[in-house]
C-alpha positions as MATLAB code, in Angstrom:
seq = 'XXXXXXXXXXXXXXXXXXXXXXXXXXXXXXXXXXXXXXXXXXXXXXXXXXXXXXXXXXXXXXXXXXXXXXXXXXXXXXXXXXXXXXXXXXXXXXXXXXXXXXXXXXXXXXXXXXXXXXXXXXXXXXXXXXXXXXXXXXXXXXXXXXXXXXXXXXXXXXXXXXXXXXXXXXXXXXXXXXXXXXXXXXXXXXXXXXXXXXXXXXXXXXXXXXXXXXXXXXXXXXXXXXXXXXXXXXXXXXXXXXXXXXXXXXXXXXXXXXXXXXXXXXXXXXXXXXXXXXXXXXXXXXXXXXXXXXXXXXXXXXXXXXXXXXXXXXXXXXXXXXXXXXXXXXXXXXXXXXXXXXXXXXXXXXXXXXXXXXXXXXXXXXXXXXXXXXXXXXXXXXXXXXXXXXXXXXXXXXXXXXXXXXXXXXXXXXXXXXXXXXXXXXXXXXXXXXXXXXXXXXXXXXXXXXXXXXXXXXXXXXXXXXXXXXXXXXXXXXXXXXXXXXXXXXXX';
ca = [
       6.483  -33.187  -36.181;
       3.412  -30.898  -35.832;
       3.851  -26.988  -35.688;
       2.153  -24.676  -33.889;
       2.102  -20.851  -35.212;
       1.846  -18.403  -32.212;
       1.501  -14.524  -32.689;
       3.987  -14.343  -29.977;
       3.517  -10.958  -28.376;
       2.836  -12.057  -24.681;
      -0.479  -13.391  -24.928;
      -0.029  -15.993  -22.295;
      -3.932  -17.748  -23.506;
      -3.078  -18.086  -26.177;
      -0.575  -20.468  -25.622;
      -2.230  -21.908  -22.998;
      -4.889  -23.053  -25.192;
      -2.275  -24.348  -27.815;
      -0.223  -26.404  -25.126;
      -3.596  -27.654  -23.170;
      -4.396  -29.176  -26.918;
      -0.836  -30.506  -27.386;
      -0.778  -31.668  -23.825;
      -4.068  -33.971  -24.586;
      -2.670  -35.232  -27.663;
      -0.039  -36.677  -25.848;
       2.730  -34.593  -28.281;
       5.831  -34.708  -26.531;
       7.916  -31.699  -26.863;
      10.352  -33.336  -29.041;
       7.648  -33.658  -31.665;
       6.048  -29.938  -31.684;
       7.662  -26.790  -33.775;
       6.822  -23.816  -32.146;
       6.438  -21.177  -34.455;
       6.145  -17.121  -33.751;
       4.257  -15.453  -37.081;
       2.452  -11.603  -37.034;
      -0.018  -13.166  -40.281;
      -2.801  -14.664  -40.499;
      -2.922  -17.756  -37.744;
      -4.354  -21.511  -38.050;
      -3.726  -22.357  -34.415;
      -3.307  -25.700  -34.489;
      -2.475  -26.036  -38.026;
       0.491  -23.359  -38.450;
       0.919  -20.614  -40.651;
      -1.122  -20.387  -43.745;
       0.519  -22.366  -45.972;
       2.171  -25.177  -43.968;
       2.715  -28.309  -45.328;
       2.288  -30.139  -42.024;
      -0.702  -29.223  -40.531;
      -2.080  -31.337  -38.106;
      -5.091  -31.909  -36.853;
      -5.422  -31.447  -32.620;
      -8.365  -32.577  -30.846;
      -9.787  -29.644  -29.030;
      -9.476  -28.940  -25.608;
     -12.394  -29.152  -23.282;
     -12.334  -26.965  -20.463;
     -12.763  -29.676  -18.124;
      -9.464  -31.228  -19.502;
      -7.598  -32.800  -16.285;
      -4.581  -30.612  -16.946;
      -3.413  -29.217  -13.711;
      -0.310  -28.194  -12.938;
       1.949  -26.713   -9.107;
       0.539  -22.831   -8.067;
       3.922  -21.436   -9.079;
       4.403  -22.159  -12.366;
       1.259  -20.091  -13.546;
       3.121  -16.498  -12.317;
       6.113  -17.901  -13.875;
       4.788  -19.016  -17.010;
       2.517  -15.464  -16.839;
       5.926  -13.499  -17.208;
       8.099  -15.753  -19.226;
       5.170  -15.850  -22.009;
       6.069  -11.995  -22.478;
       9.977  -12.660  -22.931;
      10.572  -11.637  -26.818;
      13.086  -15.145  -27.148;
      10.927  -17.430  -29.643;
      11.898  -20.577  -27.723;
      10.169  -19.369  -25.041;
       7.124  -21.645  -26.039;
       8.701  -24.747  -26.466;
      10.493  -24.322  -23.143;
       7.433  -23.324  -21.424;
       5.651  -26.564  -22.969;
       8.756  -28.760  -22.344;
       8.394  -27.845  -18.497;
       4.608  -28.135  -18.650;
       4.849  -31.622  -19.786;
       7.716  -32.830  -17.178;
       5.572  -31.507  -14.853;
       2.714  -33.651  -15.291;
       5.113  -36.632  -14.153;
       7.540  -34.334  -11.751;
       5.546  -32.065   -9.662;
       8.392  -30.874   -7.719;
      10.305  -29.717  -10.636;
      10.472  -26.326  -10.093;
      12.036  -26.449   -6.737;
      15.434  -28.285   -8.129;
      16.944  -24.974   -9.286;
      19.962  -26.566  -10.947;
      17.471  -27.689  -13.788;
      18.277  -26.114  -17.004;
      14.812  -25.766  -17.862;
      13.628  -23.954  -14.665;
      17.034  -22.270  -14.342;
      15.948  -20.702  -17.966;
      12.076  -20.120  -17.106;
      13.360  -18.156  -13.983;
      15.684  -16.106  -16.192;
      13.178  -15.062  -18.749;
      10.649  -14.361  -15.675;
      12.977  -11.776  -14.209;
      14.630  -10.251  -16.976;
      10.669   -9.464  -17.738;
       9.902   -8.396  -14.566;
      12.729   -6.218  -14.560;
      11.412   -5.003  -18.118;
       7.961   -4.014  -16.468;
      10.074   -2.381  -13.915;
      11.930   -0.013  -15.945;
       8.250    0.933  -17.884;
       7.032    2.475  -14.641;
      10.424    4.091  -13.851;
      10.922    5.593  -17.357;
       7.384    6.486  -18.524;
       7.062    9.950  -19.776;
       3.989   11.258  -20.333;
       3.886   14.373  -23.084;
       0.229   16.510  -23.209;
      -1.300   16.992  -26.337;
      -3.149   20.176  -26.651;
      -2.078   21.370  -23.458;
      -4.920   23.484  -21.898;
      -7.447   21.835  -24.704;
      -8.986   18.984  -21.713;
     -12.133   17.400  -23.915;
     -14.652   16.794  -20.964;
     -12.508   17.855  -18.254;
     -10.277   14.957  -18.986;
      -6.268   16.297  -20.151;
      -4.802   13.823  -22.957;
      -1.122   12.875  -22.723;
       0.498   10.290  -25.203;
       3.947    8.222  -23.563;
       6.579    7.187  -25.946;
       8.824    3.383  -24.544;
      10.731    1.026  -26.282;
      10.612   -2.244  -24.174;
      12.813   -5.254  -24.359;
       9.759   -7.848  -23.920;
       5.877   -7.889  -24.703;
       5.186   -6.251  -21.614;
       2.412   -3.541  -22.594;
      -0.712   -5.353  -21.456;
       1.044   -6.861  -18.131;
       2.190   -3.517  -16.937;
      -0.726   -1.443  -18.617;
      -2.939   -1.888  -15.482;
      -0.180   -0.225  -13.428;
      -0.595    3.578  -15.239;
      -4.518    2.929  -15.114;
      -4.711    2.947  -11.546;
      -2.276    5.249  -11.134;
      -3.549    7.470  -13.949;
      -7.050    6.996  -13.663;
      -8.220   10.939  -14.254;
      -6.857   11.600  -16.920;
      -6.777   10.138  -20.590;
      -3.558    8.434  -21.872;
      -1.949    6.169  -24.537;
       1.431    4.724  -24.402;
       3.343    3.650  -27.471;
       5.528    1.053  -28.019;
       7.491   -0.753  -31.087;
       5.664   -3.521  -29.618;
       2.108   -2.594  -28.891;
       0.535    0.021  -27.421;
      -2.238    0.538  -24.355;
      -4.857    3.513  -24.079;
      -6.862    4.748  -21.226;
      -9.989    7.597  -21.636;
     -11.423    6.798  -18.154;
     -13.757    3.680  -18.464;
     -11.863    1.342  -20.921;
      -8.375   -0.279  -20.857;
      -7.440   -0.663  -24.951;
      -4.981   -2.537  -25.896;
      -3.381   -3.510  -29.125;
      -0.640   -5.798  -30.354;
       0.132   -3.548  -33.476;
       3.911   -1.525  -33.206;
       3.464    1.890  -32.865;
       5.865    4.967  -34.034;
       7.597    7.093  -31.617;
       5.513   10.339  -31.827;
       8.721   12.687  -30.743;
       6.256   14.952  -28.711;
       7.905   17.383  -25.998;
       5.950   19.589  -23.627;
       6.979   21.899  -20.744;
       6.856   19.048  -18.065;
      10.287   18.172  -20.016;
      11.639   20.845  -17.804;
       9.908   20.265  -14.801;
      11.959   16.643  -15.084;
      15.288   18.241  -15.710;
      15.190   20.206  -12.486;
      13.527   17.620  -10.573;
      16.463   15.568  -11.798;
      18.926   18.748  -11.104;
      18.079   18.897   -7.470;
      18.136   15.111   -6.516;
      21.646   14.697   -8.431;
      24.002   14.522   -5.517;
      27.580   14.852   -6.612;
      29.196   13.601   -3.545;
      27.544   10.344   -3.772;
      27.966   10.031   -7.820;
      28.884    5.944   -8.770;
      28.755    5.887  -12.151;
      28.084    2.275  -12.558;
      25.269    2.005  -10.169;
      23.915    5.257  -11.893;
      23.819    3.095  -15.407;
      22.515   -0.015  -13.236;
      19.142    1.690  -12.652;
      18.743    4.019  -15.581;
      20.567    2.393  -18.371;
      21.695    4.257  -21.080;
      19.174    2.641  -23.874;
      16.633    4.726  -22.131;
      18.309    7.665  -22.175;
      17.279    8.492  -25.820;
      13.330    9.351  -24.147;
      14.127   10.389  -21.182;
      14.439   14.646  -21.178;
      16.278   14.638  -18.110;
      19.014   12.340  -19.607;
      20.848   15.052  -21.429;
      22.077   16.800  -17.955;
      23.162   13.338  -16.979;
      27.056   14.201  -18.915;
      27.337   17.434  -17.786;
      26.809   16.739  -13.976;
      28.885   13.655  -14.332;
      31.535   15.702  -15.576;
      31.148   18.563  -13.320;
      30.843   16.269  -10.067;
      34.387   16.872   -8.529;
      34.296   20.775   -9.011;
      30.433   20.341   -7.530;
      31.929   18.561   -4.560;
      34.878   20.791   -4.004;
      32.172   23.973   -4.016;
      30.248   21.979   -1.333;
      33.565   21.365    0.795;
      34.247   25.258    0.567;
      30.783   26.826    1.684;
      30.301   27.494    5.072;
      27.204   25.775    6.685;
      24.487   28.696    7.375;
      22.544   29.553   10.352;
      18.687   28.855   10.542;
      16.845   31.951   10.426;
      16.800   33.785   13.458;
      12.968   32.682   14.291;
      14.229   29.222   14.490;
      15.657   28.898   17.699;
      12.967   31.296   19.227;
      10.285   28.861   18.013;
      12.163   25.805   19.426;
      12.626   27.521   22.379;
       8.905   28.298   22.811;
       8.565   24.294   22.002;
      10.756   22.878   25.088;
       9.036   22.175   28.400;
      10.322   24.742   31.523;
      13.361   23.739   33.440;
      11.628   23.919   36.558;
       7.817   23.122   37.634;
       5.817   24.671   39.619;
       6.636   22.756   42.666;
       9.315   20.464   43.154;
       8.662   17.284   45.220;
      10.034   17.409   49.006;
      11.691   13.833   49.118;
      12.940   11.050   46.574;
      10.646    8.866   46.882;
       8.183   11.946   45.842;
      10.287   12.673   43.269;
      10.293    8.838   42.256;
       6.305    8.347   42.658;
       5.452   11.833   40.393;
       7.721   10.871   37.600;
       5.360    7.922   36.806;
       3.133   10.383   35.729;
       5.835   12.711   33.870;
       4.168   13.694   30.723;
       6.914   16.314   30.148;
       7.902   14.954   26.203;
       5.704   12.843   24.045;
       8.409    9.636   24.577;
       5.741    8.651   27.739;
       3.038    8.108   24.942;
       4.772    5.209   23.587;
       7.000    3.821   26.708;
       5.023    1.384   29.075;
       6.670    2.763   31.902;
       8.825    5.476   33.943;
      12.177    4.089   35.089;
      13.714    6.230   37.664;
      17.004    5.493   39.329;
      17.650    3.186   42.370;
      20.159    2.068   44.599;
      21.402    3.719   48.472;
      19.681    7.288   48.567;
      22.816    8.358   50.107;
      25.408    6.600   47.912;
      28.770    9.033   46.785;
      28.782    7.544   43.690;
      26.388    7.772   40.780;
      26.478    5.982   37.592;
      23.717    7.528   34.702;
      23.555    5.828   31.335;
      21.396    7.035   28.323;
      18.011    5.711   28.817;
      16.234    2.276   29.471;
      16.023   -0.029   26.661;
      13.542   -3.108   26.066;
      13.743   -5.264   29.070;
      14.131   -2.164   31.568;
      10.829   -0.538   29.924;
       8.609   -3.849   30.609;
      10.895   -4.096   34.443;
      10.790   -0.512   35.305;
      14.135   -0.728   36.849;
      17.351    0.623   35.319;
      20.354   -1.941   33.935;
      18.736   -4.867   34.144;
      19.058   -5.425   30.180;
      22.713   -6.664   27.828;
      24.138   -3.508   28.347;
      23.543   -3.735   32.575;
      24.768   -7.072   32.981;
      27.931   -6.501   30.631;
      28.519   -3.438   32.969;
      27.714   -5.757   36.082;
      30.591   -8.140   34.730;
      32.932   -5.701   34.109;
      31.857   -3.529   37.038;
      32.663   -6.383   39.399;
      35.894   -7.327   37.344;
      37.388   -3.980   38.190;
      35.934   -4.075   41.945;
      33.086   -1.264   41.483;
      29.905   -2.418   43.838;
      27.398   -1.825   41.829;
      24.995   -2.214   45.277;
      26.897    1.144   46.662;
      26.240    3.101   43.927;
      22.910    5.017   42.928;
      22.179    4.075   39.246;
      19.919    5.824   36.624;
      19.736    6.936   33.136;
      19.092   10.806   31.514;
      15.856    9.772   30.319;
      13.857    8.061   32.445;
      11.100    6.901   29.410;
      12.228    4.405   26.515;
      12.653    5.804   22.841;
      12.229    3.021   20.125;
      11.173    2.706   16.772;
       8.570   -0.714   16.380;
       9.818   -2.639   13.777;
       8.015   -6.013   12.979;
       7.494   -7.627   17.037;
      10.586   -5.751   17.577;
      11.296   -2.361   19.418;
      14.476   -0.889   18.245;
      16.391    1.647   20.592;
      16.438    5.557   19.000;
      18.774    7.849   20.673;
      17.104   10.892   22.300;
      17.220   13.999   20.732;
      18.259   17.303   22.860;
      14.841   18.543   23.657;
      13.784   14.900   25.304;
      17.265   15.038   27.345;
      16.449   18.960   28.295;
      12.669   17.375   29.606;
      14.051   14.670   31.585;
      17.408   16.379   32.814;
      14.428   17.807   35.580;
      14.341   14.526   37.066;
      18.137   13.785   36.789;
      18.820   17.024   38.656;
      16.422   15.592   41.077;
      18.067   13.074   41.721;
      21.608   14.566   41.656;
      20.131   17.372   44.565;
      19.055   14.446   46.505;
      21.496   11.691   46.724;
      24.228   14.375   46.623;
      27.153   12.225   45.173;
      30.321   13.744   45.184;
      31.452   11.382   42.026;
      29.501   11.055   39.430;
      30.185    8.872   35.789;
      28.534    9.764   32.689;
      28.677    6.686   30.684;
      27.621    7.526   26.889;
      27.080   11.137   24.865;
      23.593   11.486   26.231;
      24.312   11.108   29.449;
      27.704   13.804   29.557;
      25.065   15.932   27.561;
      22.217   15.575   30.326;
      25.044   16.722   33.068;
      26.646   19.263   31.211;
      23.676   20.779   29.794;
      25.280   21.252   26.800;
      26.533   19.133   24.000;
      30.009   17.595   24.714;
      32.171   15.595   22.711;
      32.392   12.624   24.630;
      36.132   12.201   23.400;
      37.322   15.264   25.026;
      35.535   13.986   28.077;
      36.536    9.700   28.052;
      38.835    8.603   30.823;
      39.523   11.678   33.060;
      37.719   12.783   35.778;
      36.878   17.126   35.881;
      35.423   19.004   38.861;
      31.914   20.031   38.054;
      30.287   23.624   39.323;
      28.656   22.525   41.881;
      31.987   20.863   43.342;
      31.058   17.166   42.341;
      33.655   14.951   40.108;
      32.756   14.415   37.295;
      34.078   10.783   35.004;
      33.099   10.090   31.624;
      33.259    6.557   30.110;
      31.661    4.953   26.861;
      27.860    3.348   27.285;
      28.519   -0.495   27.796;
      25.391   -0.821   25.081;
      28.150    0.614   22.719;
      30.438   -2.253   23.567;
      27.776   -4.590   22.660;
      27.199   -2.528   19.260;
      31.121   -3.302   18.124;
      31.206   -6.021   14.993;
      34.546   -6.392   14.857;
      35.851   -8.756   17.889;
      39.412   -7.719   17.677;
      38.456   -3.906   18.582;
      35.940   -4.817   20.898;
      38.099   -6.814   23.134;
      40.002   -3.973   23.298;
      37.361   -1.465   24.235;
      36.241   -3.763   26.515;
      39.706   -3.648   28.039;
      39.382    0.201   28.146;
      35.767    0.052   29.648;
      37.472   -1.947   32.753;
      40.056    0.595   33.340;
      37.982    3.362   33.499;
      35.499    1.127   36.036;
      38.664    0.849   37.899;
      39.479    4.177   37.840;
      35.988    5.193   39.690;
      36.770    2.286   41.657;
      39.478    3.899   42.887;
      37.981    7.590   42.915;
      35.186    6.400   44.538;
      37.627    4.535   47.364;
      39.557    8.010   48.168;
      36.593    9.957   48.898;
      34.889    7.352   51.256;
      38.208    7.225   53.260;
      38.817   10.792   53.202;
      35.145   11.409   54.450;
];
């Protein structure tokens, strides 16, 4: 048996060095006794005093001991784990890998199902350092060379100072810090890193930023969305001890129900009167300068409409189309992917789902004009996607020019709102689209007005059950414009 005497506080090296050594001796891990000692250290020969002390040939650095990329950032972490065994594990996987390369990917192995344990419970560790770091300044107002001083008191689970030290220099480069630890400590005066293995004793320092954290922490507290358990999942209470914020943590808790109630009772309050003059100011005039003589005008300026920003983003304007003459209307929300790269209206999910069902309820869509309140598309790009946004009022206001365009030439007498936007874009005004959904009411200007759910909502539904049946709803109220739609072309 030969044993091997680590320091054991994290310094991944220095059992590198030790294992490389082992590794050419051809020591199986059977025969090694891994050993963590804070004394004095004979590397390869144990702890001063051993009676076994053997003697390792010494590792060349041109040793042939490779081993897969991913075990280094594994081994890198699990190094810093405070178990002792973590050596011999790390060495036991070291040598299986020199005949198994692949062993890390079988994830039912207990070794690398242990390795991949210790890795995260220390990345977790380094985690909570950067979370729950409090800085306290020492001589506050006293900077030596323009540089402040602040001292940081943690208690970590692992030997985590020197991984995550890097972290608070970069972050805290300008001004000078230590942070002390029962297991080691890390200092930074602006051109050196220092680090040291030795513990260090909590130096119970408070300053006013104590109070700065306590109302930070006041104001983000919300009490209506208070779960306990997930609270203590990301600040556990060991912390809680260092932390000055921690000791409003019971009385909020506590206090959360009457908190909520208080909420529920205050009425919500205007925004100052300025508000809605400055928004005002902000949206574009209802009515140009000139107004174009025909449709087609109407259709051939909008390509340049510039009248919100959602034309910076959209590749195209995509005005309405179908008979100029048609009684019957149909305006959805606005175009989405495939209609912004087509520059025609429904020709996307949503305007083949309401061809389908369109044509299952016996509405032509051919006899019927068909556009959306805003003619440009809103999206958010995420990754190679674009991912639909819903207008906001000021972008319907802009575009409901062009809709009233439209509506003032084509002249239908029926008209269907399909969607929130598009009710909002006729009305002019927000609507509840539930006091509006399956009923037809006589507009001021004499036209009938119908009111149906976007078929993009339909496609939006997870649950199949309750989308059948919307679907099933979606058809009726086609059928019911159907049918509108039939009276007035036989009464005229």
């Amino acid at each position: 048996m030969r044993r091997v005497t680590l320091k054991g506080q994290g310094d991944f090296g220095e059992w590198r060095d030790a294992a490389r050594t082992l590794l050419l001796a051809g020591c199986p891990p059977e025969a090694v006794d891994w050993h963590v000692s804070s004394g004095p250290i004979d590397l390869f020969g144990g702890d001063q005093g051993a009676d076994d002390a053997p003697t390792l040939p010494t590792a060349s650095p041109a040793s042939p001991v490779t081993v897969p990329k991913a075990f280094l950032p594994l081994a890198e972490a699990a190094v810093c784990h405070s178990d002792p065994s973590r050596f011999a594990l790390l060495y036991r996987i070291l040598f299986r890998l020199q005949a198994d390369r692949n062993l890390l990917a079988i994830r039912s192995d207990a070794d690398v199902v242990r390795l991949i344990a210790l890795e995260k419970s220390v990345r977790r560790d380094s985690h909570k350092m950067k979370a729950f770091v409090r800085f306290k300044e020492v001589e506050a107002g006293g900077a030596v060379n323009g540089r402040r001083r602040f001292i940081a008191w943690f208690e970590p689970d692992h030997f985590i100072v020197a991984r995550t030290a890097p972290f608070f220099q970069r972050r805290f480069t300008d001004m000078d810090w230590i942070i002390a630890t029962p297991k080691g400590s890390a200092a930074w005066d602006g051109a050196q890193l220092v680090l040291s293995a030795e513990p260090a004793e909590n130096p119970k320092l408070s300053d006013e930023a104590d109070d700065l954290w306590r109302t930070y922490f006041r104001n983000i507290f919300n009490p209506a969305r208070l779960k306990v358990k997930a609270m203590q999942a990301e600040m556990p209470k060991k912390y809680w001890k260092n932390l000055p914020e921690a000791d409003l943590i019971p009385g909020l808790v506590a206090g959360a129900e009457a908190s909520v109630a208080e909420m529920a009772k205050r009425a919500p309050t205007e925004p100052p009167a300025f508000h809605a003059k400055v928004r005002a100011a902000a949206m574009p005039a209802d009515e140009p300068q000139a107004a174009p003589g025909t449709l087609e005008a109407a259709r051939q300026e909008a390509r340049h409409c510039e009248r919100c920003p959602l034309y910076c983003k959209a590749t195209q304007t995509v005005f309405g189309e179908g008979p100029e003459t048609s009684g019957l209307m149909i305006v959805g929300e606005q175009p989405g992917d495939q209609e912004d790269l087509a520059g025609r209206p429904f020709v996307g999910p949503a305007g083949k789902m309401f061809d389908t069902i369109a044509a299952e309820a016996g509405l032509d869509r051919s006899q019927a004009y068909v556009t959306n309140a805003v003619k440009h598309f809103k999206y958010e790009p995420r990754g190679k996607r674009r991912i639909h946004q819903k207008p906001n009022m000021g972008e319907i206001r802009a575009c409901r020019w062009w809709l009233k365009l439209e509506l003032d030439f084509v002249k239908p007498e029926l008209v269907v709102a399909m969607g929130a936007t598009a009710l909002t874009s006729i009305m002019n005004h927000a609507e509840k689209l539930g006091d509006y959904r399956s009923r037809s009411v006589t507009l001021e200007d004499g036209r009938t007005l119908y009111t149906t759910v976007h078929p993009s909502y339909l496609l939006r539904i997870p649950d199949e059950g309750r989308k059948r049946e919307e679907i099933d709803r979606f058809r009726e109220d086609l059928g019911a414009v159907a049918a509108l739609h039939r009276q007035r072309a036989t009464a005229g």
